[in-house]
Amino acid sequence: MTFSLESRQQAIQNLKNEQLDLLIIGGGITGAGVAIQSVASGIKTGLIEMQDFAEGTSSRSTKLVHGGIRYLKTFDVGVVADTVSERAVVQGIAPHIPRPTPMLLPIYDEPEATYDMFSVKIAMDLYDKLAGVTGTQYANYTIDRKEVLQREPGLKSDRLMGAGVYLDFVNNDARLVIENIKEADELGATVASHVKAVGMTYDANGRVNGLKAHDELTDETFDIHAKLVINTAGPWVDKVNALNTEVKAQETLRPTKGIHLVVDSSRLSVPQPTYFDSGLHDGRMIFVVPREGKTYFGTTDTDYTGDYKHPRVEQTDVDYLLKAINNRYPSVDIALNDIEASWAGLRPLISNNGSSDYNGGGANSGKVSEESFNNLIKTVDDYENKTAARADVEKAISQLRTAHAEETVNPSQVSRGSSLKVAENGLMTLSGGKITDYRKMAAGALEMIRDILKKDFNETVREIDSKKLQVSGGHFDPNNVEETLKFYTKVAMSKGISEDDATDLANRFGSNVSRVVSYADQGTADGLNLKETISLRYSVNEEMTLTPVDYLLRRTNFVLFHNDQLAAIKQPVINEMARLLNWDAAEKERQTAQLDAAIAEAQLDYLK
């Protein structure tokens, strides 16, 4: 089954001519999650995305599926409980993408430090209990100052107390989106990228019954008819809601910008993901993550009012992160010219939601209530006097509340930090949340969609267990990931691909490897080895890859983590895509210019 430029043309025709049960606006992780659950439930589903899938926020995260231990700094236990349980679900439905990886949390004796060695152990024990990993190979532990510096000799030693080590998951955000999208398409959803919502349509009673849409590739405008429309446009939800001119739109978001910078591992080498206070007394925390021979670090968290479609890394962002990194790794002296790649993304934070803050600053900097704080202090004193047990301290922490913290999920939410609303004329909006919550958010939306279809259209929709709805490439036992991926590695090796390249294909495509290697029978493309040839051909034919930027930035990580290979692979990729997609000389030149611009921006040429 193809999912390509050719199938897109048929999808456009279907969107024009058929009435859908549900039309989804936005092809990031939230829309993708709604689409796969909706179509699996038997709902006639359509999805449009104005750019490439995941081109906005959903390819610009820290590339981790967080357990949310940062929320324990304000003792928002409910958030962590939700997040760690949902993290395990995501690993089960996409077992080839999130991978368990121990995170190092260095502890410094500094003013305003998030944790000390006592509190970090209590926080990690609580975290493990919530995550269900107590007593397993992933259980947390602490190490002393000496061992921290043995692991990461470059870390600042001054005032270093030790470190905690706890479980987190590395992730490939863009691939998580495309695998959800591919599965939705395969299950029968009508999906098209580069189709933009430009207006709403209404029935005789003024109810939203579809969209006016613009095909960004052909410049054609057409109507799409649907019983229900849901807005899952991420940072753009307010802009999409403004198209619903029959009701007064209320802004719900406070978008913030986060950036990440990439350097070669020879400039900053870390053996495992590391997470620490910025050291700048601003309440923020910084991730440092090794990946594919590089190290990336971030993130910033600043209010954003610029171009939503094109957020950029600015000099002030770079200055902030370099100051934090060079403080924590005083011998590395990372400078602007060391940065090989970067990315900037917007977080669709709910403006009035305390626990939606991403990085421990801003909304999450409130004070713990006096009563619960005093109770904690008394319990710790009792513990030190041996009149209270560790369990008593843990209980006191679990009962802490901040003035702003959400104690419960209110009726307009399906997860903390998210919002699910229905306008007076029927337009639904699902916004906010975190990438870890996407399945849960979608499940909450589906519950509402089923109710409305039954009440207003007398349609009964079957319920599904979305916790077991695996994405494309993830159709195997999540309890046997390593052995399964070894099997798919051997499948690729049987085509004459080297073990290292075959391993990379297995990790990227999971159970789709057999489909990927079928393209080997066509031989190799000029300038590409067999692995890259079949990866590109599969991606163009079965992953709706329409441009070299789609492929080199979002379907793979070349632009971000393989700077040294870009020069060699760039032109062969363009040439093979031109052949596959029948580009003329002018289109080939346009696509080359677009790719060059994306690479230059990622490499921060405009700041260097």
XYZ file of N, CA and C in Angstrom, residues 164-273:
330
model
N 21.826 11.468 41.233
C 20.829 10.421 41.144
C 20.833 9.859 39.737
N 20.446 8.603 39.599
C 20.311 7.966 38.279
C 18.927 7.331 38.232
N 18.144 7.689 37.235
C 16.762 7.207 37.167
C 16.394 6.943 35.708
N 15.290 6.278 35.499
C 14.887 5.860 34.159
C 14.182 6.970 33.391
N 14.619 7.179 32.163
C 13.874 7.993 31.213
C 13.948 7.296 29.859
N 13.306 7.857 28.846
C 13.280 7.212 27.533
C 13.732 8.200 26.464
N 14.688 7.779 25.627
C 15.019 8.580 24.453
C 13.949 8.323 23.396
N 13.764 9.287 22.490
C 12.646 9.221 21.551
C 13.052 9.817 20.217
N 12.361 9.422 19.170
C 12.478 10.081 17.878
C 11.112 10.681 17.581
N 10.948 11.964 17.911
C 9.624 12.588 17.889
C 8.965 12.566 16.508
N 9.709 12.953 15.475
C 9.115 13.012 14.134
C 8.702 11.639 13.644
N 9.496 10.615 13.970
C 9.134 9.269 13.517
C 7.941 8.717 14.296
N 7.775 9.122 15.537
C 6.582 8.707 16.272
C 5.331 9.246 15.586
N 5.408 10.467 15.067
C 4.275 11.049 14.351
C 4.017 10.295 13.053
N 5.046 10.118 12.242
C 4.817 9.526 10.921
C 4.346 8.075 11.042
N 4.777 7.360 12.071
C 4.312 5.984 12.229
C 2.843 5.942 12.631
N 2.392 6.891 13.449
C 0.957 6.996 13.745
C 0.169 7.344 12.486
N 0.675 8.295 11.717
C 0.004 8.727 10.488
C -0.088 7.571 9.494
N 1.010 6.850 9.309
C 1.025 5.722 8.356
C 0.019 4.645 8.749
N -0.047 4.367 10.061
C -0.998 3.346 10.515
C -2.435 3.827 10.293
N -2.707 5.099 10.566
C -4.046 5.642 10.324
C -4.413 5.524 8.852
N -3.464 5.850 7.971
C -3.703 5.724 6.532
C -3.977 4.270 6.150
N -3.178 3.369 6.692
C -3.352 1.959 6.337
C -4.685 1.408 6.839
N -5.178 1.958 7.949
C -6.462 1.513 8.478
C -7.651 2.138 7.743
N -7.362 3.097 6.837
C -8.436 3.642 6.014
C -8.722 5.116 6.161
N -7.947 5.829 6.951
C -8.143 7.275 7.056
C -7.733 7.958 5.751
N -8.349 9.093 5.461
C -7.992 9.899 4.294
C -7.095 11.028 4.777
N -5.826 10.958 4.396
C -4.807 11.822 4.981
C -4.072 12.587 3.893
N -3.885 13.892 4.086
C -3.158 14.698 3.092
C -2.341 15.778 3.798
N -1.075 15.844 3.462
C -0.240 16.942 3.934
C -0.339 18.102 2.953
N 0.151 19.254 3.369
C 0.170 20.469 2.546
C -1.234 20.879 2.102
N -2.196 20.686 2.998
C -3.563 21.170 2.807
C -3.900 22.031 4.023
N -4.232 23.289 3.783
C -4.409 24.257 4.859
C -5.877 24.620 5.041
N -6.322 24.642 6.284
C -7.674 25.134 6.593
C -7.699 26.651 6.430
N -8.625 27.152 5.615
C -8.706 28.599 5.389
C -10.064 29.171 5.776
N -11.017 28.312 6.153
C -12.331 28.774 6.560
C -13.182 27.609 7.025
N -14.309 27.917 7.652
C -15.260 26.903 8.108
C -16.497 26.923 7.223
N -17.173 25.796 7.154
C -18.479 25.745 6.510
C -19.518 25.388 7.574
N -20.774 25.773 7.319
C -21.817 25.640 8.341
C -23.085 25.077 7.707
N -23.861 24.348 8.509
C -25.148 23.866 8.018
C -26.213 24.933 8.249
N -27.464 24.589 7.949
C -28.555 25.571 8.036
C -28.778 26.066 9.465
N -28.346 25.304 10.452
C -28.501 25.700 11.850
C -27.265 26.406 12.401
N -26.310 26.675 11.528
C -25.099 27.365 11.951
C -24.045 26.480 12.576
N -24.241 25.173 12.490
C -23.272 24.222 13.056
C -22.131 23.995 12.078
N -20.907 23.907 12.594
C -19.743 23.615 11.746
C -19.926 22.242 11.111
N -19.847 22.204 9.776
C -19.990 20.920 9.081
C -18.884 20.688 8.058
N -17.753 21.356 8.260
C -16.627 21.124 7.361
C -15.717 22.327 7.263
N -14.876 22.286 6.254
C -13.855 23.316 6.082
C -13.757 23.770 4.647
N -13.278 24.976 4.483
C -12.714 25.414 3.217
C -11.219 25.168 3.323
N -10.665 24.445 2.377
C -9.272 24.029 2.449
C -8.519 24.476 1.205
N -7.242 24.750 1.380
C -6.396 25.182 0.275
C -5.268 24.174 0.082
N -5.183 23.633 -1.130
C -4.090 22.729 -1.488
C -2.849 23.575 -1.747
N -1.875 23.492 -0.861
C -0.683 24.327 -0.951
C 0.213 23.934 -2.122
N 0.004 22.760 -2.684
C 0.825 22.315 -3.813
C 0.238 22.706 -5.159
N -1.100 22.739 -5.259
C -1.744 23.041 -6.548
C -2.442 24.396 -6.559
N -2.523 25.060 -5.421
C -3.175 26.359 -5.264
C -4.677 26.278 -5.483
N -5.257 25.122 -5.274
C -6.700 24.925 -5.428
C -7.379 25.040 -4.066
N -8.545 25.676 -4.029
C -9.349 25.757 -2.812
C -10.610 24.912 -2.987
N -10.960 24.161 -1.972
C -12.130 23.280 -2.077
C -12.733 23.083 -0.693
N -13.960 22.554 -0.669
C -14.655 22.288 0.587
C -14.480 20.832 0.993
N -14.393 20.607 2.291
C -14.394 19.256 2.857
C -15.582 19.178 3.812
N -16.428 18.171 3.640
C -17.627 18.039 4.458
C -17.435 16.957 5.517
N -17.847 17.268 6.740
C -17.697 16.323 7.839
C -18.752 16.587 8.898
N -19.200 15.520 9.531
C -20.159 15.690 10.620
C -19.520 16.423 11.795
N -18.262 16.109 12.065
C -17.548 16.726 13.174
C -16.175 17.194 12.712
N -15.720 18.299 13.267
C -14.386 18.830 12.973
C -13.667 19.035 14.294
N -12.416 18.578 14.373
C -11.611 18.789 15.577
C -10.313 19.495 15.209
N -10.017 20.503 15.982
C -8.824 21.326 15.793
C -7.712 20.792 16.702
N -6.677 20.214 16.096
C -5.524 19.703 16.845
C -4.251 20.350 16.295
N -4.300 21.652 16.083
C -3.254 22.347 15.340
C -2.091 22.835 16.200
N -1.975 22.332 17.430
C -0.826 22.692 18.250
C -0.764 24.189 18.517
N 0.391 24.827 18.279
C 0.485 26.270 18.531
C -0.493 27.095 17.703
N -1.017 26.506 16.627
C -1.932 27.230 15.736
C -3.398 27.094 16.142
N -3.715 26.462 17.271
C -5.136 26.214 17.567
C -5.931 27.508 17.660
N -5.358 28.543 18.242
C -6.083 29.813 18.327
C -6.301 30.417 16.948
N -5.315 30.275 16.080
C -5.449 30.813 14.716
C -6.507 30.034 13.933
N -6.566 28.732 14.121
C -7.607 27.938 13.456
C -8.976 28.281 14.034
N -9.068 28.421 15.347
C -10.359 28.778 15.953
C -10.863 30.133 15.471
N -9.916 31.023 15.112
C -10.317 32.341 14.597
C -11.028 32.232 13.252
N -10.839 31.099 12.549
C -11.555 30.874 11.279
C -13.035 30.599 11.523
N -13.380 30.212 12.732
C -14.773 29.922 13.090
C -15.467 31.239 13.421
N -15.798 31.980 12.386
C -16.258 33.362 12.526
C -17.652 33.488 13.130
N -18.383 32.390 13.257
C -19.753 32.459 13.769
C -19.812 32.481 15.299
N -18.684 32.243 15.944
C -18.646 32.349 17.397
C -17.438 33.192 17.789
N -17.486 33.754 18.985
C -16.384 34.566 19.452
C -15.266 33.669 19.937
N -14.116 33.781 19.305
C -12.976 32.937 19.662
C -12.256 33.511 20.874
N -11.839 32.648 21.767
C -11.053 33.048 22.928
C -9.678 32.402 22.847
N -8.661 33.216 23.032
C -7.309 32.676 22.973
C -7.044 31.836 24.225
N -6.476 30.676 24.003
C -6.245 29.746 25.114
C -4.765 29.433 25.320
N -3.904 29.822 24.398
C -2.510 29.395 24.466
C -1.555 30.502 24.899
N -0.472 30.075 25.490
C 0.668 30.943 25.766
C 1.896 30.227 25.205
N 2.112 30.327 23.889
C 3.220 29.577 23.288
C 4.570 30.037 23.834
N 5.435 29.080 24.089
C 6.802 29.406 24.454
C 7.750 28.722 23.483
N 8.918 29.304 23.328
C 9.917 28.769 22.405
C 11.010 28.043 23.174
N 11.375 26.887 22.668
C 12.510 26.157 23.230
C 13.493 25.831 22.128
N 14.775 25.937 22.411
C 15.780 25.638 21.396
C 16.755 24.581 21.907
N 17.393 23.904 20.951
C 18.421 22.914 21.237
C 19.588 23.127 20.291
N 20.784 22.875 20.784
C 22.005 23.039 20.006
C 22.749 21.707 19.966
N 23.413 21.440 18.823
C 24.106 20.177 18.600
C 25.589 20.446 18.369
N 26.440 19.708 19.070
C 27.883 19.768 18.825
C 28.395 18.343 18.640
N 29.589 18.221 18.087
C 30.187 16.904 17.937
C 30.562 16.361 19.314
N 30.491 15.045 19.463
C 30.807 14.457 20.765
C 32.263 14.679 21.161
N 33.142 14.976 20.183
C 34.529 15.279 20.518
C 34.642 16.608 21.275
N 33.652 17.476 21.122
C 33.649 18.758 21.840
C 32.959 18.666 23.192
N 31.977 17.791 23.294
C 31.274 17.600 24.567
C 30.817 16.151 24.614
N 31.514 15.364 25.406
C 31.238 13.930 25.458
C 30.541 13.590 26.768
N 29.378 12.971 26.673
C 28.665 12.487 27.858
C 28.265 11.032 27.601
N 28.379 10.174 28.622
C 28.094 8.752 28.406
C 26.617 8.416 28.436
N 25.793 9.318 28.965
C 24.362 9.057 29.075
C 23.645 10.393 29.182
N 22.341 10.426 28.919
C 21.607 11.680 29.085
C 21.788 12.228 30.497
